[in-house]
Structure formats: C-alpha cells, structure tokens
Backbone as a printed PyTorch tensor [residue, N CA C, xyz], in Angstrom:
tensor([[[-63.8510,  12.7340,  -9.9390],
         [-62.6490,  12.7680, -10.7560],
         [-61.4320,  12.6770,  -9.8420]],

        [[-60.5080,  11.7860, -10.1470],
         [-59.3110,  11.6370,  -9.3330],
         [-58.1150,  12.2260, -10.0660]],

        [[-57.2150,  12.7810,  -9.2950],
         [-55.9960,  13.3450,  -9.8430],
         [-54.8450,  12.4580,  -9.4310]],

        [[-54.0330,  12.0570, -10.3980],
         [-52.8500,  11.2770, -10.0650],
         [-51.8380,  12.1940,  -9.4040]],

        [[-51.3320,  11.7420,  -8.2730],
         [-50.3660,  12.5360,  -7.5310],
         [-48.9850,  11.9340,  -7.6790]],

        [[-47.9870,  12.7940,  -7.6320],
         [-46.5880,  12.3980,  -7.7050],
         [-45.9270,  12.7300,  -6.3800]],

        [[-45.1610,  11.7850,  -5.8560],
         [-44.3910,  12.0570,  -4.6330],
         [-43.1880,  12.9020,  -5.0390]],

        [[-43.0510,  14.0310,  -4.3720],
         [-42.0010,  14.9980,  -4.6780],
         [-41.2270,  15.2700,  -3.3990]],

        [[-39.9010,  15.4020,  -3.5230],
         [-39.0250,  15.6340,  -2.3800],
         [-38.4300,  17.0340,  -2.4920]],

        [[-38.7980,  17.8800,  -1.5250],
         [-38.3480,  19.2700,  -1.5230],
         [-37.2260,  19.4590,  -0.5140]],

        [[-36.0640,  19.9320,  -0.9440],
         [-35.0150,  20.2790,   0.0220],
         [-35.4440,  21.5280,   0.7780]],

        [[-35.0760,  21.6070,   2.0600],
         [-35.5130,  22.7510,   2.8620],
         [-34.5230,  23.0260,   3.9920]],

        [[-34.7670,  24.1270,   4.6670],
         [-34.0350,  24.4960,   5.8840],
         [-35.0540,  24.6410,   7.0110]],

        [[-34.5660,  24.7750,   8.2430],
         [-35.4830,  24.9770,   9.3650],
         [-36.2800,  26.2740,   9.2130]],

        [[-35.6670,  27.3030,   8.6280],
         [-36.3960,  28.5570,   8.4010],
         [-37.5670,  28.3300,   7.4410]],

        [[-37.3640,  27.4910,   6.4450],
         [-38.4570,  27.1970,   5.5160],
         [-39.5550,  26.3810,   6.2060]],

        [[-39.1610,  25.4940,   7.1260],
         [-40.1780,  24.7650,   7.8980],
         [-40.9970,  25.7260,   8.7520]],

        [[-40.3370,  26.7290,   9.3230],
         [-41.0600,  27.7340,  10.1050],
         [-42.0370,  28.4910,   9.2060]],

        [[-41.6370,  28.7830,   7.9800],
         [-42.5130,  29.4460,   7.0160],
         [-43.7160,  28.5460,   6.7080]],

        [[-43.4680,  27.2580,   6.5530],
         [-44.5390,  26.3070,   6.2950],
         [-45.5440,  26.3150,   7.4430]],

        [[-45.0390,  26.3100,   8.6600],
         [-45.9110,  26.3340,   9.8340],
         [-46.7000,  27.6470,   9.9050]],

        [[-46.0080,  28.7680,   9.6910],
         [-46.6290,  30.0790,   9.8880],
         [-47.5810,  30.4860,   8.7630]],

        [[-47.2150,  30.1840,   7.5210],
         [-48.0410,  30.6140,   6.3890],
         [-48.8740,  29.4760,   5.7970]],

        [[-48.5290,  28.2360,   6.1640],
         [-49.2680,  27.1010,   5.6260],
         [-48.8260,  26.6720,   4.2450]],

        [[-47.6630,  27.2050,   3.7920],
         [-47.1850,  26.8130,   2.4600],
         [-45.6920,  27.0560,   2.3200]],

        [[-45.1180,  26.3430,   1.3580],
         [-43.7200,  26.5330,   0.9730],
         [-43.6790,  27.2040,  -0.3900]],

        [[-42.6360,  27.9840,  -0.6660],
         [-42.5490,  28.6290,  -1.9820],
         [-42.2190,  27.5950,  -3.0650]],

        [[-42.5200,  27.9200,  -4.3230],
         [-42.1350,  27.0230,  -5.4210],
         [-40.6210,  26.9750,  -5.5380]],

        [[-40.1220,  25.9430,  -6.1800],
         [-38.6820,  25.8510,  -6.3750],
         [-38.2410,  24.4740,  -6.8130]],

        [[-36.9430,  24.2320,  -6.6530],
         [-36.3330,  22.9680,  -7.0580],
         [-36.8070,  21.8420,  -6.1460]],

        [[-37.0300,  20.7020,  -6.7560],
         [-37.3980,  19.5030,  -6.0120],
         [-36.8930,  18.2900,  -6.7940]],

        [[-37.1360,  17.1240,  -6.2390],
         [-36.7330,  15.8800,  -6.9010],
         [-37.8920,  14.9020,  -6.8600]],

        [[-37.9950,  14.0990,  -7.9200],
         [-39.0710,  13.1120,  -8.0360],
         [-38.6000,  12.0030,  -8.9760]],

        [[-39.3620,  10.9330,  -9.0290],
         [-39.0840,   9.8820,  -9.9990],
         [-39.5920,  10.3850, -11.3420]],

        [[-38.6650,  10.7040, -12.2170],
         [-38.9730,  11.2610, -13.5330],
         [-38.7680,  10.2030, -14.6140]],

        [[-39.2960,  10.4210, -15.8260],
         [-39.0100,   9.4960, -16.9210],
         [-37.5040,   9.3490, -17.1820]],

        [[-36.7570,  10.4440, -17.0520],
         [-35.3040,  10.3910, -17.2740],
         [-34.6170,   9.5240, -16.2180]],

        [[-35.0980,   9.5720, -14.9760],
         [-34.5420,   8.7330, -13.9180],
         [-34.9000,   7.2740, -14.1690]],

        [[-36.1380,   7.0000, -14.5590],
         [-36.5720,   5.6190, -14.8460],
         [-35.7410,   5.0080, -15.9700]],

        [[-35.4970,   5.7880, -17.0140],
         [-34.7300,   5.2830, -18.1580],
         [-33.2900,   4.9890, -17.7600]],

        [[-32.6950,   5.8630, -16.9450],
         [-31.3120,   5.7080, -16.5100],
         [-31.1450,   4.5030, -15.5900]],

        [[-32.1350,   4.2640, -14.7340],
         [-32.0410,   3.2320, -13.7080],
         [-33.1080,   2.1740, -13.9930]],

        [[-33.0480,   1.5880, -15.1940],
         [-34.0950,   0.7010, -15.6970],
         [-34.3340,  -0.5160, -14.8060]],

        [[-33.2900,  -1.0100, -14.1370],
         [-33.4510,  -2.1950, -13.2970],
         [-34.0210,  -1.8560, -11.9200]],

        [[-34.0890,  -0.5920, -11.5830],
         [-34.5490,  -0.2000, -10.2560],
         [-36.0580,  -0.3350, -10.1110]],

        [[-36.4740,  -0.8440,  -8.9400],
         [-37.9100,  -0.8710,  -8.6750],
         [-38.3340,   0.4960,  -8.1470]],

        [[-39.6300,   0.6700,  -7.9210],
         [-40.1580,   1.9800,  -7.5240],
         [-39.5090,   2.4830,  -6.2330]],

        [[-39.3060,   1.5920,  -5.2810],
         [-38.7090,   1.9900,  -4.0040],
         [-37.2730,   2.4910,  -4.1910]],

        [[-36.5100,   1.8260,  -5.0390],
         [-35.1360,   2.2620,  -5.2960],
         [-35.1080,   3.6170,  -6.0050]],

        [[-36.0150,   3.8160,  -6.9470],
         [-36.0810,   5.0920,  -7.6570],
         [-36.4640,   6.2210,  -6.7040]],

        [[-37.4150,   5.9560,  -5.8090],
         [-37.8070,   6.9550,  -4.8150],
         [-36.6200,   7.3030,  -3.9170]],

        [[-35.8330,   6.2940,  -3.5450],
         [-34.6740,   6.5350,  -2.6810],
         [-33.6470,   7.4240,  -3.3830]],

        [[-33.4280,   7.2020,  -4.6710],
         [-32.4960,   8.0410,  -5.4350],
         [-32.9790,   9.4900,  -5.4230]],

        [[-34.2640,   9.7080,  -5.7130],
         [-34.8050,  11.0720,  -5.7320],
         [-34.7070,  11.7030,  -4.3420]],

        [[-35.0220,  10.9440,  -3.3040],
         [-34.9480,  11.4360,  -1.9280],
         [-33.5080,  11.8360,  -1.5740]],

        [[-32.5480,  10.9860,  -1.9220],
         [-31.1420,  11.2530,  -1.6160],
         [-30.6510,  12.5040,  -2.3360]],

        [[-31.0960,  12.6930,  -3.5520],
         [-30.7140,  13.8960,  -4.2940],
         [-31.3140,  15.1470,  -3.6640]],

        [[-32.5180,  15.0400,  -3.1200],
         [-33.1200,  16.1800,  -2.4180],
         [-32.3230,  16.4920,  -1.1540]],

        [[-31.8630,  15.4560,  -0.4580],
         [-31.0420,  15.6700,   0.7420],
         [-29.7370,  16.3730,   0.3660]],

        [[-29.1660,  16.0230,  -0.7780],
         [-27.9460,  16.6950,  -1.2190],
         [-28.2490,  18.1450,  -1.6130]],

        [[-29.4020,  18.3790,  -2.2060],
         [-29.7920,  19.7560,  -2.5300],
         [-29.9820,  20.5720,  -1.2520]],

        [[-30.4130,  19.9180,  -0.1780],
         [-30.5320,  20.6080,   1.1110],
         [-29.1600,  21.0670,   1.5990]],

        [[-28.1190,  20.3070,   1.2860],
         [-26.7590,  20.7410,   1.6320],
         [-26.4110,  22.0460,   0.9160]],

        [[-26.8170,  22.1680,  -0.3430],
         [-26.5500,  23.4110,  -1.0930],
         [-27.2910,  24.5850,  -0.4650]],

        [[-28.5230,  24.3500,  -0.0040],
         [-29.2640,  25.4200,   0.6780],
         [-28.5110,  25.8670,   1.9300]],

        [[-27.9740,  24.9110,   2.6670],
         [-27.2180,  25.2380,   3.8850],
         [-25.9460,  25.9990,   3.5570]],

        [[-25.2870,  25.6190,   2.4810],
         [-24.0510,  26.3120,   2.0940],
         [-24.3150,  27.7960,   1.8520]],

        [[-25.4790,  28.0980,   1.2810],
         [-25.7930,  29.4850,   0.9290],
         [-26.5580,  30.2170,   2.0310]],

        [[-26.7600,  29.5520,   3.1560],
         [-27.4180,  30.1820,   4.3060],
         [-26.6140,  29.8340,   5.5550]],

        [[-25.5180,  30.5620,   5.7930],
         [-24.6160,  30.2070,   6.8880],
         [-25.2480,  30.2620,   8.2780]],

        [[-26.3870,  30.9520,   8.4200],
         [-27.0310,  31.0530,   9.7260],
         [-27.9680,  29.8760,  10.0140]],

        [[-28.3020,  29.1030,   8.9880],
         [-29.2390,  27.9860,   9.1620],
         [-28.5960,  26.8700,   9.9860]],

        [[-29.3470,  26.2790,  10.9140],
         [-28.8360,  25.1110,  11.6410],
         [-28.4240,  24.0250,  10.6570]],

        [[-27.3500,  23.3590,  10.9340],
         [-26.7470,  22.3980,  10.0250],
         [-27.4360,  21.0390,  10.0780]],

        [[-28.6370,  21.0200,   9.5350],
         [-29.4190,  19.7950,   9.4260],
         [-30.0790,  19.7700,   8.0480]],

        [[-29.8960,  18.6630,   7.3560],
         [-30.5820,  18.5060,   6.0700],
         [-32.0630,  18.2600,   6.3430]],

        [[-32.9010,  18.8450,   5.5110],
         [-34.3390,  18.6520,   5.6310],
         [-34.8860,  18.3300,   4.2470]],

        [[-35.7340,  17.3110,   4.2050],
         [-36.4480,  16.9600,   2.9840],
         [-37.9270,  16.8710,   3.3480]],

        [[-38.7490,  17.6040,   2.6170],
         [-40.1940,  17.5830,   2.8290],
         [-40.7990,  16.7520,   1.6940]],

        [[-41.4360,  15.6520,   2.0580],
         [-42.0960,  14.7870,   1.0700],
         [-43.5280,  15.2670,   0.8940]],

        [[-43.8740,  15.5700,  -0.3490],
         [-45.2160,  16.0710,  -0.6540],
         [-45.8030,  15.2890,  -1.8170]],

        [[-47.1150,  15.2970,  -1.9080],
         [-47.8220,  14.6620,  -3.0180],
         [-48.5080,  15.7530,  -3.8190]],

        [[-48.0440,  15.9250,  -5.0550],
         [-48.5450,  17.0050,  -5.9150],
         [-49.0560,  16.4500,  -7.2340]],

        [[-50.0130,  17.1420,  -7.8550],
         [-50.4340,  16.7290,  -9.1980],
         [-49.2950,  16.9600, -10.1900]],

        [[-49.2110,  16.0950, -11.1790],
         [-48.1550,  16.2100, -12.1920],
         [-48.1800,  17.5780, -12.8700]],

        [[-49.3530,  18.1900, -12.9570],
         [-49.4640,  19.5020, -13.6070],
         [-48.7180,  20.5960, -12.8460]],

        [[-48.3700,  20.3470, -11.5840],
         [-47.6380,  21.3350, -10.7760],
         [-46.1290,  21.2010, -10.9530]],

        [[-45.6960,  20.2400, -11.7760],
         [-44.2660,  19.9600, -11.9320],
         [-43.8190,  20.1980, -13.3600]],

        [[-42.5560,  20.6240, -13.4730],
         [-41.9330,  20.7870, -14.7850],
         [-40.5430,  20.1830, -14.7090]],

        [[-40.2000,  19.3830, -15.6940],
         [-38.8660,  18.7940, -15.7370],
         [-37.8280,  19.9090, -15.8230]],

        [[-36.8150,  19.8400, -14.9630],
         [-35.7520,  20.8440, -14.9780],
         [-34.6730,  20.4960, -15.9790]],

        [[-34.5050,  19.1960, -16.1960],
         [-33.4240,  18.7420, -17.0530],
         [-33.8850,  17.5020, -17.7970]],

        [[-33.5130,  17.4060, -19.0340],
         [-33.8060,  16.2050, -19.8100],
         [-32.6190,  15.2500, -19.7990]],

        [[-31.5990,  15.5940, -19.0240],
         [-30.4050,  14.7650, -18.9350],
         [-30.7710,  13.3890, -18.3890]],

        [[-30.2310,  12.3600, -19.0070],
         [-30.4890,  10.9930, -18.5860],
         [-30.1480,  10.8280, -17.1050]],

        [[-31.0750,  10.3140, -16.3300],
         [-30.8610,  10.1000, -14.9060],
         [-31.3090,  11.2340, -14.0160]],

        [[-31.7260,  12.3530, -14.5840],
         [-32.1140,  13.4950, -13.7700],
         [-33.4140,  13.2240, -13.0110]],

        [[-33.4290,  13.6410, -11.7560],
         [-34.6490,  13.5640, -10.9360],
         [-35.1680,  14.9660, -10.6160]],

        [[-34.4760,  15.9730, -11.1010],
         [-34.8160,  17.3500, -10.7340],
         [-36.0650,  17.8230, -11.4660]],

        [[-36.9680,  18.4370, -10.6900],
         [-38.1760,  19.0510, -11.2260],
         [-38.3240,  20.4270, -10.5980]],

        [[-39.0870,  21.2650, -11.2450],
         [-39.4420,  22.5660, -10.6760],
         [-40.9070,  22.5090, -10.2860]],

        [[-41.1950,  22.9460,  -9.0700],
         [-42.5690,  23.0370,  -8.6050],
         [-43.0650,  24.4210,  -9.0020]],

        [[-44.1780,  24.4610,  -9.7390],
         [-44.6050,  25.7180, -10.3470],
         [-45.3890,  26.6390,  -9.4140]],

        [[-45.9450,  26.1300,  -8.3650],
         [-46.7200,  26.9830,  -7.4710],
         [-46.3670,  26.7140,  -6.0250]],

        [[-47.0000,  27.4690,  -5.1410],
         [-46.7530,  27.2660,  -3.7170],
         [-47.2330,  25.8710,  -3.3080]],

        [[-46.5470,  25.3230,  -2.3080],
         [-46.8370,  23.9690,  -1.8470],
         [-47.5940,  24.0550,  -0.5210]],

        [[-48.8810,  23.7260,  -0.5140],
         [-49.6630,  23.8410,   0.7150],
         [-49.3310,  22.7400,   1.7260]],

        [[-49.4480,  23.0850,   2.9900],
         [-49.1820,  22.1470,   4.0810],
         [-49.9940,  20.8710,   3.9330]],

        [[-51.2070,  20.9610,   3.4200],
         [-52.0670,  19.7790,   3.3050],
         [-51.4950,  18.7270,   2.3550]],

        [[-50.5160,  19.0910,   1.5010],
         [-49.9150,  18.1250,   0.5740],
         [-48.7080,  17.4120,   1.1830]],

        [[-48.2810,  17.8350,   2.3720],
         [-47.0950,  17.2500,   3.0020],
         [-47.4310,  15.8670,   3.5590]],

        [[-46.6550,  14.8790,   3.1220],
         [-46.8280,  13.5030,   3.6000],
         [-45.9190,  13.2270,   4.7880]],

        [[-44.7070,  13.8010,   4.7700],
         [-43.7420,  13.5660,   5.8410],
         [-42.6530,  14.6290,   5.7760]],

        [[-41.9880,  14.8030,   6.9040],
         [-40.8490,  15.7210,   6.9980],
         [-39.6760,  14.8950,   7.5110]],

        [[-38.5460,  15.0200,   6.8510],
         [-37.3560,  14.2480,   7.1990],
         [-36.2560,  15.2290,   7.6080]],

        [[-35.6530,  15.0090,   8.7790],
         [-34.6730,  15.9480,   9.3280],
         [-33.5180,  15.1710,   9.9450]],

        [[-32.3090,  15.6920,   9.7510],
         [-31.1500,  15.1190,  10.4340],
         [-31.2940,  15.2630,  11.9360]],

        [[-30.7990,  14.2850,  12.6600],
         [-30.7190,  14.3810,  14.1090],
         [-29.5430,  15.2580,  14.5140]],

        [[-29.5120,  15.6460,  15.7800],
         [-28.4410,  16.5140,  16.2870],
         [-27.0680,  15.8810,  16.1100]],

        [[-27.0000,  14.5540,  16.1480],
         [-25.7110,  13.8650,  16.0130],
         [-25.0930,  14.0350,  14.6290]],

        [[-25.8620,  14.4710,  13.6590],
         [-25.3610,  14.6280,  12.2880],
         [-24.8140,  16.0250,  12.0070]],

        [[-25.0190,  16.9750,  12.9170],
         [-24.7200,  18.3810,  12.6170],
         [-23.2760,  18.6340,  12.1780]],

        [[-22.3030,  18.0300,  12.8250],
         [-20.9010,  18.2770,  12.4550],
         [-20.6130,  17.7610,  11.0450]],

        [[-21.0960,  16.5590,  10.7340],
         [-20.8760,  16.0030,   9.4020],
         [-21.6280,  16.7880,   8.3390]],

        [[-22.8340,  17.2320,   8.6590],
         [-23.6210,  18.0160,   7.7060],
         [-22.9600,  19.3750,   7.4760]],

        [[-22.4580,  19.9970,   8.5250],
         [-21.7720,  21.2900,   8.3780],
         [-20.5660,  21.1480,   7.4550]],

        [[-19.7770,  20.1000,   7.6690],
         [-18.5970,  19.8780,   6.8200],
         [-19.0150,  19.6170,   5.3730]],

        [[-20.0690,  18.8360,   5.1770],
         [-20.5370,  18.5190,   3.8290],
         [-21.0980,  19.7590,   3.1290]],

        [[-21.8310,  20.5930,   3.8580],
         [-22.3890,  21.8080,   3.2550],
         [-21.2770,  22.7170,   2.7510]],

        [[-20.1600,  22.7280,   3.4450],
         [-19.0370,  23.5770,   3.0450],
         [-18.4070,  23.1440,   1.7250]],

        [[-18.5430,  21.8600,   1.3610],
         [-17.8430,  21.3480,   0.1740],
         [-18.7570,  20.6830,  -0.8500]],

        [[-20.0790,  20.8030,  -0.6930],
         [-21.0020,  20.0840,  -1.5720],
         [-20.8240,  20.4590,  -3.0380]],

        [[-20.5830,  21.7140,  -3.3200],
         [-20.4310,  22.1160,  -4.7270],
         [-19.1360,  21.5730,  -5.3230]],

        [[-18.0840,  21.5000,  -4.5270],
         [-16.8330,  20.9050,  -4.9930],
         [-17.0230,  19.4120,  -5.2520]],

        [[-17.8040,  18.7530,  -4.4000],
         [-18.0930,  17.3240,  -4.5960],
         [-18.8480,  17.1090,  -5.8990]],

        [[-19.8350,  17.9590,  -6.1520],
         [-20.6030,  17.8440,  -7.3940],
         [-19.7300,  18.0970,  -8.6220]],

        [[-18.6680,  18.8730,  -8.4470],
         [-17.7440,  19.1540,  -9.5540],
         [-16.7250,  18.0270,  -9.7390]],

        [[-16.7590,  17.0150,  -8.8410],
         [-15.8970,  15.8600,  -9.0200],
         [-14.7170,  15.7380,  -8.0800]],

        [[-14.5680,  16.6240,  -7.1080],
         [-13.4550,  16.5400,  -6.1700],
         [-13.6560,  15.3350,  -5.2430]],

        [[-12.7290,  14.3660,  -5.2710],
         [-12.9200,  13.1400,  -4.4780],
         [-12.8790,  13.3700,  -2.9610]],

        [[-12.0410,  14.2850,  -2.4810],
         [-11.9960,  14.5460,  -1.0400],
         [-13.3130,  15.1580,  -0.5640]],

        [[-13.8410,  16.0730,  -1.3560],
         [-15.1250,  16.6860,  -1.0150],
         [-16.2410,  15.6510,  -1.0470]],

        [[-16.1970,  14.7500,  -2.0350],
         [-17.2260,  13.7030,  -2.1180],
         [-17.1660,  12.7980,  -0.8910]],

        [[-15.9670,  12.5160,  -0.4080],
         [-15.8160,  11.7110,   0.8140],
         [-16.4980,  12.4090,   1.9950]],

        [[-16.3430,  13.7180,   2.0810],
         [-16.9670,  14.4960,   3.1650],
         [-18.4900,  14.4700,   3.0420]],

        [[-18.9990,  14.6390,   1.8260],
         [-20.4500,  14.5890,   1.6000],
         [-20.9830,  13.1940,   1.9320]],

        [[-20.2340,  12.1710,   1.5510],
         [-20.6450,  10.8020,   1.8790],
         [-20.7610,  10.6130,   3.3910]],

        [[-19.9140,  11.2860,   4.1620],
         [-19.9850,  11.2100,   5.6170],
         [-21.3150,  11.7150,   6.1460]],

        [[-21.8340,  12.7700,   5.5530],
         [-23.1610,  13.2760,   5.9490],
         [-24.2520,  12.3110,   5.5150]],

        [[-24.0670,  11.7260,   4.3300],
         [-25.0860,  10.8100,   3.8060],
         [-25.1520,   9.5020,   4.5880]],

        [[-24.1290,   9.2420,   5.4090],
         [-24.1700,   8.0590,   6.2760],
         [-25.2370,   8.2020,   7.3680]],

        [[-25.6710,   9.4160,   7.6320],
         [-26.7100,   9.6690,   8.6380],
         [-28.0800,   9.5450,   7.9760]],

        [[-28.9370,   8.7280,   8.5620],
         [-30.3150,   8.6090,   8.0820],
         [-31.1300,   9.7880,   8.6130]],

        [[-31.9480,  10.3670,   7.7680],
         [-32.8200,  11.4430,   8.2220],
         [-33.9690,  10.8570,   9.0390]],

        [[-34.3210,  11.5450,  10.1070],
         [-35.4240,  11.1080,  10.9610],
         [-36.7480,  11.4920,  10.3010]],

        [[-37.7690,  10.6710,  10.5390],
         [-39.0860,  10.8650,   9.9390],
         [-40.0210,  11.5290,  10.9320]],

        [[-40.7640,  12.5510,  10.4540],
         [-41.7590,  13.2350,  11.2740],
         [-43.0610,  13.3390,  10.4950]],

        [[-44.1590,  13.1680,  11.1840],
         [-45.4720,  13.3870,  10.6140],
         [-45.6950,  14.9010,  10.5250]],

        [[-46.4220,  15.3790,   9.5150],
         [-46.6770,  16.8240,   9.4270],
         [-47.3160,  17.4060,  10.6860]],

        [[-48.0740,  16.6130,  11.4160],
         [-48.7060,  17.1070,  12.6470],
         [-47.6800,  17.4090,  13.7440]],

        [[-46.4380,  16.9550,  13.5580],
         [-45.3790,  17.1850,  14.5380],
         [-44.5380,  18.4240,  14.2180]],

        [[-44.9760,  19.2280,  13.2700],
         [-44.2180,  20.4010,  12.8350],
         [-43.9160,  21.3490,  13.9970]],

        [[-44.8820,  21.6400,  14.8380],
         [-44.6390,  22.5120,  15.9860],
         [-43.5740,  21.9410,  16.9160]],

        [[-43.6660,  20.6530,  17.2090],
         [-42.6860,  20.0050,  18.0930],
         [-41.2960,  20.0410,  17.4570]],

        [[-41.2410,  19.8040,  16.1650],
         [-39.9770,  19.7920,  15.4370],
         [-39.2920,  21.1530,  15.5050]],

        [[-40.0680,  22.2100,  15.4020],
         [-39.5070,  23.5590,  15.4250],
         [-39.3100,  24.0910,  16.8420]],

        [[-39.9590,  23.4410,  17.8130],
         [-39.8840,  23.9120,  19.2010],
         [-38.5510,  23.6900,  19.7980]]])
C-alpha cells in the first residue's frame, strides 16, 4: 500500500534545527504547502511555480519566528518535508492560502532538504524580521525591507548535513 505524500515547507530557526538533530523530530505547527485554495487562486501556475509560492511564504513565516525570538541568529530557515495528507489540516480557506497545520511531530526521516540563509543575508534578514508584521499589514516601507531579505536565495542542504550546518 502506498501513501501519497505532500511536500510541506516548515519555517524554522537554528534552535529548532538543533532540536531536530537532538530529538529526531520537529514539533507540530504552521507550515505551507500547495493547497487547493492556492491552486484555485493561481490557476495558470504550474506545479513548480505553486511550490515556489508555498516555499516563499514559509520563508516569510520564518521571519515572524525570528521577530519573536530576538536571540535567534538572523537567518531564515525552511525545512522541506514529505508528509501524508492525513497529517495536514488547512489553516485557512481563504483564496490563495498555502498555510496548513501539521498535526503531529515531524520526524527527521521525512526531511527532504533544509534551506538556510547564508551569512551575507543576516543584516537584511534582521531588518526584515523587525518589520515583517508591518509589511503583512500593508506598510510599503516595511514591504520594501522584507523584499530586500527575499532577494537572498536560501542555500540548500541535505538532511545528512545537519551536524555540519549546526557546527
């Protein structure tokens, strides 16, 4: 019997990556995925474009995590995992939403990749984390600052590189 898996993008911090390494799992919480609401909103988008939208939204959610954790290193982190659809619940039925809730702990074995900002992005990410909520509320100056962080591509790491990444 095969289970259909969904690619899910979890926003995270370096402390959460350390938890993943030490305990072998991440706690349940907010994530982003290609949802029916996202497909309907972006009807012309192919699968790759839809995945990019969900990934980008997870990176922005990582900014919110940083805003609320002033001690965390200023790097956005997105953990790409493959989970069964039964582990996900739609957070919003709003047209275009990619937000889902992961109902249980996320085991390390489900991690497909880890994406992390490079050191060169830290200043822009720090500035964006400070104003991300204002940007989401529509402030154009704050959105410009967040866009500056989004200009940085997140680096890709294989899950087997978790120790090196945290070292």
